[in-house]
Amino acid sequence: MSNHAVTPPSPTPRSGEGRHRYLRHLSLPDFSEATQAQLGQARVLIVGMGGLGCPCAQYLAAAGIGELILVDPDTVDQSNLQRQILYREADCGALKVTVAARTLGALNADLRLETHPCALDADNALALVEASDLVIDGSDNFPTRYLVNDACVLAGKPLIYGSVFRYEGQVSVLHYEGGPCYRCLYPEPPEPGSIPDCAAGGVLGVLPGFIGTAQATEAIKVLTGIGTALKGRLWMLDALSMATRVLSFDRNTDCPVCGDHPTIRTLSSPGRLCQNTAPQQEPHAMNVHEFKAARERGEPLFLLDVREAFEVAICSIPGTDRVIPLGQLADSLDQLDPEQDIVVYCRMGGRSQNAVNILLHHGFAKVRNLDGGVLAWAEHIDPSIHTY
Amino acid sequence: MTIQLQIPPRVAAGIGCDPGLRIDDAKSLREMRGSVAHQWPALAGRLWADDGGSRPQIRWFVNGIDSRYLHQMDTRLFDGDLVVVIPETLWDE
């Protein structure tokens, strides 16, 4: 928890202003000054200040939450501006938590803000969660999602889960009043590469607004006790049809972290799965230096790109022999020679590992994954190519 | 007997089918695989393991209830039942 900063509340007492500021809350049935005071006393941890964290934090700040603890190691990138509404063009390159704290502090001077420009990990997670009344999951990788869940279970804190992908989003309230946790739904993180569209999915810019705001709604309900929280229910939205669906799931008595005989009693940081794949080289893999050297020696390597067309339009590794998006690979095997030495790549190595598995399954013996994908190529071999 | 199978639009787009499918003559989630494989083999491969079991990152809900709390892949299906498939997802920032 090093390098964190704390912004104190306004030195000027705001007695008298509060009632007017929150008049629309106080006009609600079942929402009293005591209810508003519950929000004012609450400490909320937000893990990830991206597409979900931004709208969620903004509405919680406006609603009068007492303190927000913001955790995110990233800086603002131009590609964030399509959906991460706390940031402006001039903020590109600045730490997200710093910019967010500035914007949120200007929105509500009574708000206390604590910023942590670091990733949540096994060393800091439990202390951060224990210091909070409730946690918002706006994470962008599976290890963090599972870590947040486990920390909330171990610390006994409710977790507001949200996820968006392309045109779809999900929200649930986890580990709340005996309800299920995330591992009750998905007990273990996926294997690297098993979620095929991880890095190439895209998202409709307004969709995180829907879902992050729904997370803020659930947070307010849990903190104040109003309404019925999404405990044991998964709320889903398809923005293309505006269809919503609520699915029920129960606490799993065999859950490895919240079940009757838990096997997870401490936190661990398993490392990022999807984005970076495994740090050690897999048997059917080669790194970009090895690939470059092999090509320079004239080895007849067939370079297969399994990314989507819009990604290929941004950048490619020179000499790519064929592009077959992962989703079409199983139906396009006749385009490949099983006797050929094939090297497969994608953006970061996750989807291409999945492609290697598919090809191995279909009898392609000489197939290897290019570790780190086109991003590793850009970082180590050719920094001039565009990345995304 | 017809079962409604609802798959995520992103999965349907990748397969080239409609997100709302009508499946005939499937008495269980496991049996449904045969009907799906006949029309959309790639979809069957995405949703079911080779033995007809569920893939680990996929959850099946029958009429809104998690199938793990019914009879998992052997959950009986009846005419008009709604089966919803929910794969684990992640948005990469």
PDB file of C-alpha atoms in Angstrom, chain A residues 60-226:
ATOM      1  CA  LEU A  60     -21.214   7.519  -5.458  1.00  0.00           C
ATOM      2  CA  ALA A  61     -19.425  10.846  -4.995  1.00  0.00           C
ATOM      3  CA  ALA A  62     -22.532  12.731  -6.050  1.00  0.00           C
ATOM      4  CA  ALA A  63     -24.690  10.608  -3.757  1.00  0.00           C
ATOM      5  CA  GLY A  64     -22.689  11.666  -0.706  1.00  0.00           C
ATOM      6  CA  ILE A  65     -20.527   8.624   0.017  1.00  0.00           C
ATOM      7  CA  GLY A  66     -18.118   9.549   2.797  1.00  0.00           C
ATOM      8  CA  GLU A  67     -14.897   8.105   1.403  1.00  0.00           C
ATOM      9  CA  LEU A  68     -13.737   6.505  -1.811  1.00  0.00           C
ATOM     10  CA  ILE A  69     -10.559   4.454  -2.003  1.00  0.00           C
ATOM     11  CA  LEU A  70      -9.399   4.251  -5.609  1.00  0.00           C
ATOM     12  CA  VAL A  71      -6.990   1.547  -6.804  1.00  0.00           C
ATOM     13  CA  ASP A  72      -5.598   1.442 -10.340  1.00  0.00           C
ATOM     14  CA  PRO A  73      -2.002   1.308 -11.599  1.00  0.00           C
ATOM     15  CA  ASP A  74      -2.731   2.616 -15.082  1.00  0.00           C
ATOM     16  CA  THR A  75      -2.387   5.960 -16.771  1.00  0.00           C
ATOM     17  CA  VAL A  76      -5.022   7.537 -18.991  1.00  0.00           C
ATOM     18  CA  ASP A  77      -4.766   6.488 -22.626  1.00  0.00           C
ATOM     19  CA  GLN A  78      -6.526   8.112 -25.547  1.00  0.00           C
ATOM     20  CA  SER A  79      -8.425   4.873 -26.187  1.00  0.00           C
ATOM     21  CA  ASN A  80      -9.982   5.192 -22.706  1.00  0.00           C
ATOM     22  CA  LEU A  81     -11.789   8.429 -23.502  1.00  0.00           C
ATOM     23  CA  GLN A  82     -14.561   6.682 -25.444  1.00  0.00           C
ATOM     24  CA  ARG A  83     -16.057   5.409 -22.162  1.00  0.00           C
ATOM     25  CA  GLN A  84     -14.036   6.483 -19.098  1.00  0.00           C
ATOM     26  CA  ILE A  85     -15.870   9.694 -18.446  1.00  0.00           C
ATOM     27  CA  LEU A  86     -13.784  11.137 -15.626  1.00  0.00           C
ATOM     28  CA  TYR A  87     -10.859  11.779 -17.988  1.00  0.00           C
ATOM     29  CA  ARG A  88     -10.186  14.451 -20.592  1.00  0.00           C
ATOM     30  CA  GLU A  89      -7.803  14.594 -23.543  1.00  0.00           C
ATOM     31  CA  ALA A  90      -5.347  16.644 -21.503  1.00  0.00           C
ATOM     32  CA  ASP A  91      -5.216  13.861 -18.903  1.00  0.00           C
ATOM     33  CA  CYS A  92      -3.590  11.330 -21.235  1.00  0.00           C
ATOM     34  CA  GLY A  93      -0.449   9.993 -19.621  1.00  0.00           C
ATOM     35  CA  ALA A  94      -1.518  10.937 -16.092  1.00  0.00           C
ATOM     36  CA  LEU A  95      -2.356   8.391 -13.407  1.00  0.00           C
ATOM     37  CA  LYS A  96      -6.024   7.497 -13.498  1.00  0.00           C
ATOM     38  CA  VAL A  97      -6.454   7.584  -9.737  1.00  0.00           C
ATOM     39  CA  THR A  98      -4.913  11.052  -9.547  1.00  0.00           C
ATOM     40  CA  VAL A  99      -7.121  12.496 -12.269  1.00  0.00           C
ATOM     41  CA  ALA A 100     -10.197  10.737 -10.913  1.00  0.00           C
ATOM     42  CA  ALA A 101      -9.577  12.042  -7.397  1.00  0.00           C
ATOM     43  CA  ARG A 102      -9.241  15.585  -8.723  1.00  0.00           C
ATOM     44  CA  THR A 103     -12.499  15.356 -10.660  1.00  0.00           C
ATOM     45  CA  LEU A 104     -14.412  13.643  -7.870  1.00  0.00           C
ATOM     46  CA  GLY A 105     -13.106  16.072  -5.275  1.00  0.00           C
ATOM     47  CA  ALA A 106     -14.377  18.954  -7.381  1.00  0.00           C
ATOM     48  CA  LEU A 107     -17.755  17.270  -7.573  1.00  0.00           C
ATOM     49  CA  ASN A 108     -18.133  16.879  -3.819  1.00  0.00           C
ATOM     50  CA  ALA A 109     -15.783  18.682  -1.448  1.00  0.00           C
ATOM     51  CA  ASP A 110     -17.053  16.634   1.498  1.00  0.00           C
ATOM     52  CA  LEU A 111     -15.761  13.457  -0.119  1.00  0.00           C
ATOM     53  CA  ARG A 112     -12.619  11.916   1.383  1.00  0.00           C
ATOM     54  CA  LEU A 113     -10.408  10.330  -1.235  1.00  0.00           C
ATOM     55  CA  GLU A 114      -7.586   7.837  -0.931  1.00  0.00           C
ATOM     56  CA  THR A 115      -5.678   6.913  -4.068  1.00  0.00           C
ATOM     57  CA  HIS A 116      -3.460   3.902  -4.684  1.00  0.00           C
ATOM     58  CA  PRO A 117      -1.638   4.012  -8.030  1.00  0.00           C
ATOM     59  CA  CYS A 118      -0.817   0.323  -7.897  1.00  0.00           C
ATOM     60  CA  ALA A 119      -2.361  -2.988  -8.776  1.00  0.00           C
ATOM     61  CA  LEU A 120      -4.316  -4.890  -6.182  1.00  0.00           C
ATOM     62  CA  ASP A 121      -2.207  -7.863  -5.161  1.00  0.00           C
ATOM     63  CA  ALA A 122      -1.981 -10.485  -2.468  1.00  0.00           C
ATOM     64  CA  ASP A 123       0.093  -8.175  -0.282  1.00  0.00           C
ATOM     65  CA  ASN A 124      -2.236  -5.189  -0.212  1.00  0.00           C
ATOM     66  CA  ALA A 125      -5.688  -6.601  -0.978  1.00  0.00           C
ATOM     67  CA  LEU A 126      -6.780  -7.738   2.437  1.00  0.00           C
ATOM     68  CA  ALA A 127      -5.807  -4.523   4.211  1.00  0.00           C
ATOM     69  CA  LEU A 128      -7.558  -2.392   1.600  1.00  0.00           C
ATOM     70  CA  VAL A 129     -10.699  -4.491   1.703  1.00  0.00           C
ATOM     71  CA  GLU A 130     -10.760  -4.683   5.500  1.00  0.00           C
ATOM     72  CA  ALA A 131     -10.576  -0.899   5.658  1.00  0.00           C
ATOM     73  CA  SER A 132     -13.706  -0.606   3.520  1.00  0.00           C
ATOM     74  CA  ASP A 133     -17.396  -1.166   4.104  1.00  0.00           C
ATOM     75  CA  LEU A 134     -18.010  -2.388   0.577  1.00  0.00           C
ATOM     76  CA  VAL A 135     -15.988  -3.126  -2.549  1.00  0.00           C
ATOM     77  CA  ILE A 136     -16.710  -2.326  -6.203  1.00  0.00           C
ATOM     78  CA  ASP A 137     -15.089  -4.642  -8.742  1.00  0.00           C
ATOM     79  CA  GLY A 138     -14.143  -2.759 -11.875  1.00  0.00           C
ATOM     80  CA  SER A 139     -11.130  -4.929 -12.630  1.00  0.00           C
ATOM     81  CA  ASP A 140      -9.936  -5.806 -16.108  1.00  0.00           C
ATOM     82  CA  ASN A 141      -8.327  -9.192 -15.577  1.00  0.00           C
ATOM     83  CA  PHE A 142      -9.301 -12.537 -14.136  1.00  0.00           C
ATOM     84  CA  PRO A 143      -6.623 -12.819 -11.426  1.00  0.00           C
ATOM     85  CA  THR A 144      -7.702  -9.498  -9.939  1.00  0.00           C
ATOM     86  CA  ARG A 145     -11.363 -10.462 -10.179  1.00  0.00           C
ATOM     87  CA  TYR A 146     -10.709 -13.649  -8.208  1.00  0.00           C
ATOM     88  CA  LEU A 147      -8.386 -11.859  -5.795  1.00  0.00           C
ATOM     89  CA  VAL A 148     -11.006  -9.200  -5.038  1.00  0.00           C
ATOM     90  CA  ASN A 149     -13.596 -11.887  -4.491  1.00  0.00           C
ATOM     91  CA  ASP A 150     -11.388 -13.922  -2.168  1.00  0.00           C
ATOM     92  CA  ALA A 151     -10.340 -10.845  -0.190  1.00  0.00           C
ATOM     93  CA  CYS A 152     -13.975  -9.834   0.282  1.00  0.00           C
ATOM     94  CA  VAL A 153     -14.891 -13.304   1.514  1.00  0.00           C
ATOM     95  CA  LEU A 154     -11.913 -13.467   3.901  1.00  0.00           C
ATOM     96  CA  ALA A 155     -12.607  -9.953   5.205  1.00  0.00           C
ATOM     97  CA  GLY A 156     -16.376 -10.430   5.330  1.00  0.00           C
ATOM     98  CA  LYS A 157     -17.205  -7.535   3.016  1.00  0.00           C
ATOM     99  CA  PRO A 158     -19.877  -7.333   0.308  1.00  0.00           C
ATOM    100  CA  LEU A 159     -18.692  -7.074  -3.285  1.00  0.00           C
ATOM    101  CA  ILE A 160     -20.511  -5.394  -6.145  1.00  0.00           C
ATOM    102  CA  TYR A 161     -19.468  -7.242  -9.288  1.00  0.00           C
ATOM    103  CA  GLY A 162     -19.802  -5.769 -12.752  1.00  0.00           C
ATOM    104  CA  SER A 163     -18.628  -6.856 -16.169  1.00  0.00           C
ATOM    105  CA  VAL A 164     -19.093  -5.528 -19.692  1.00  0.00           C
ATOM    106  CA  PHE A 165     -18.267  -7.068 -23.027  1.00  0.00           C
ATOM    107  CA  ARG A 166     -19.162  -5.703 -26.443  1.00  0.00           C
ATOM    108  CA  TYR A 167     -22.885  -4.945 -26.073  1.00  0.00           C
ATOM    109  CA  GLU A 168     -23.576  -6.962 -22.930  1.00  0.00           C
ATOM    110  CA  GLY A 169     -23.156  -6.324 -19.238  1.00  0.00           C
ATOM    111  CA  GLN A 170     -23.674  -8.077 -15.921  1.00  0.00           C
ATOM    112  CA  VAL A 171     -24.068  -6.987 -12.310  1.00  0.00           C
ATOM    113  CA  SER A 172     -24.399  -8.942  -9.091  1.00  0.00           C
ATOM    114  CA  VAL A 173     -24.011  -8.417  -5.350  1.00  0.00           C
ATOM    115  CA  LEU A 174     -21.658 -11.033  -3.982  1.00  0.00           C
ATOM    116  CA  HIS A 175     -20.861 -12.360  -0.541  1.00  0.00           C
ATOM    117  CA  TYR A 176     -23.621 -10.308   1.038  1.00  0.00           C
ATOM    118  CA  GLU A 177     -25.688 -11.569   3.961  1.00  0.00           C
ATOM    119  CA  GLY A 178     -24.822 -15.216   3.353  1.00  0.00           C
ATOM    120  CA  GLY A 179     -25.217 -15.017  -0.403  1.00  0.00           C
ATOM    121  CA  PRO A 180     -22.916 -16.562  -2.994  1.00  0.00           C
ATOM    122  CA  CYS A 181     -19.532 -15.238  -4.050  1.00  0.00           C
ATOM    123  CA  TYR A 182     -17.985 -15.121  -7.508  1.00  0.00           C
ATOM    124  CA  ARG A 183     -16.368 -18.531  -7.063  1.00  0.00           C
ATOM    125  CA  CYS A 184     -19.813 -19.981  -6.376  1.00  0.00           C
ATOM    126  CA  LEU A 185     -20.536 -19.161 -10.015  1.00  0.00           C
ATOM    127  CA  TYR A 186     -17.105 -19.839 -11.529  1.00  0.00           C
ATOM    128  CA  PRO A 187     -14.962 -21.749  -8.990  1.00  0.00           C
ATOM    129  CA  GLU A 188     -11.592 -21.379 -10.703  1.00  0.00           C
ATOM    130  CA  PRO A 189     -10.056 -18.848 -13.097  1.00  0.00           C
ATOM    131  CA  PRO A 190     -10.058 -19.882 -16.734  1.00  0.00           C
ATOM    132  CA  GLU A 191      -7.009 -21.428 -18.303  1.00  0.00           C
ATOM    133  CA  PRO A 192      -4.904 -19.000 -20.339  1.00  0.00           C
ATOM    134  CA  GLY A 193      -6.394 -18.649 -23.791  1.00  0.00           C
ATOM    135  CA  SER A 194      -9.662 -20.356 -22.922  1.00  0.00           C
ATOM    136  CA  ILE A 195     -11.631 -17.112 -23.117  1.00  0.00           C
ATOM    137  CA  PRO A 196     -11.065 -16.516 -26.806  1.00  0.00           C
ATOM    138  CA  ASP A 197     -12.148 -12.937 -27.264  1.00  0.00           C
ATOM    139  CA  CYS A 198     -10.472 -11.445 -24.217  1.00  0.00           C
ATOM    140  CA  ALA A 199      -8.394  -8.758 -25.867  1.00  0.00           C
ATOM    141  CA  ALA A 200     -10.375  -8.198 -29.009  1.00  0.00           C
ATOM    142  CA  GLY A 201     -13.898  -7.836 -27.756  1.00  0.00           C
ATOM    143  CA  GLY A 202     -14.480  -4.120 -27.816  1.00  0.00           C
ATOM    144  CA  VAL A 203     -17.285  -2.444 -25.924  1.00  0.00           C
ATOM    145  CA  LEU A 204     -19.992   0.054 -26.739  1.00  0.00           C
ATOM    146  CA  GLY A 205     -18.799   3.191 -24.965  1.00  0.00           C
ATOM    147  CA  VAL A 206     -22.017   3.882 -23.076  1.00  0.00           C
ATOM    148  CA  LEU A 207     -22.404   0.316 -21.827  1.00  0.00           C
ATOM    149  CA  PRO A 208     -19.962   0.657 -18.895  1.00  0.00           C
ATOM    150  CA  GLY A 209     -22.033   3.705 -17.977  1.00  0.00           C
ATOM    151  CA  PHE A 210     -25.101   1.496 -17.594  1.00  0.00           C
ATOM    152  CA  ILE A 211     -23.282  -1.179 -15.660  1.00  0.00           C
ATOM    153  CA  GLY A 212     -21.107   1.087 -13.502  1.00  0.00           C
ATOM    154  CA  THR A 213     -24.193   3.072 -12.563  1.00  0.00           C
ATOM    155  CA  ALA A 214     -26.016  -0.138 -11.718  1.00  0.00           C
ATOM    156  CA  GLN A 215     -23.081  -1.060  -9.472  1.00  0.00           C
ATOM    157  CA  ALA A 216     -23.399   2.326  -7.739  1.00  0.00           C
ATOM    158  CA  THR A 217     -27.125   1.687  -7.303  1.00  0.00           C
ATOM    159  CA  GLU A 218     -26.482  -1.664  -5.660  1.00  0.00           C
ATOM    160  CA  ALA A 219     -23.768  -0.144  -3.468  1.00  0.00           C
ATOM    161  CA  ILE A 220     -26.176   2.496  -2.176  1.00  0.00           C
ATOM    162  CA  LYS A 221     -28.824  -0.145  -1.520  1.00  0.00           C
ATOM    163  CA  VAL A 222     -26.397  -2.360   0.402  1.00  0.00           C
ATOM    164  CA  LEU A 223     -24.974   0.530   2.425  1.00  0.00           C
ATOM    165  CA  THR A 224     -28.385   1.891   3.398  1.00  0.00           C
ATOM    166  CA  GLY A 225     -30.470  -1.274   3.445  1.00  0.00           C
ATOM    167  CA  ILE A 226     -33.099   0.096   1.075  1.00  0.00           C
TER     168      ILE A 226
END
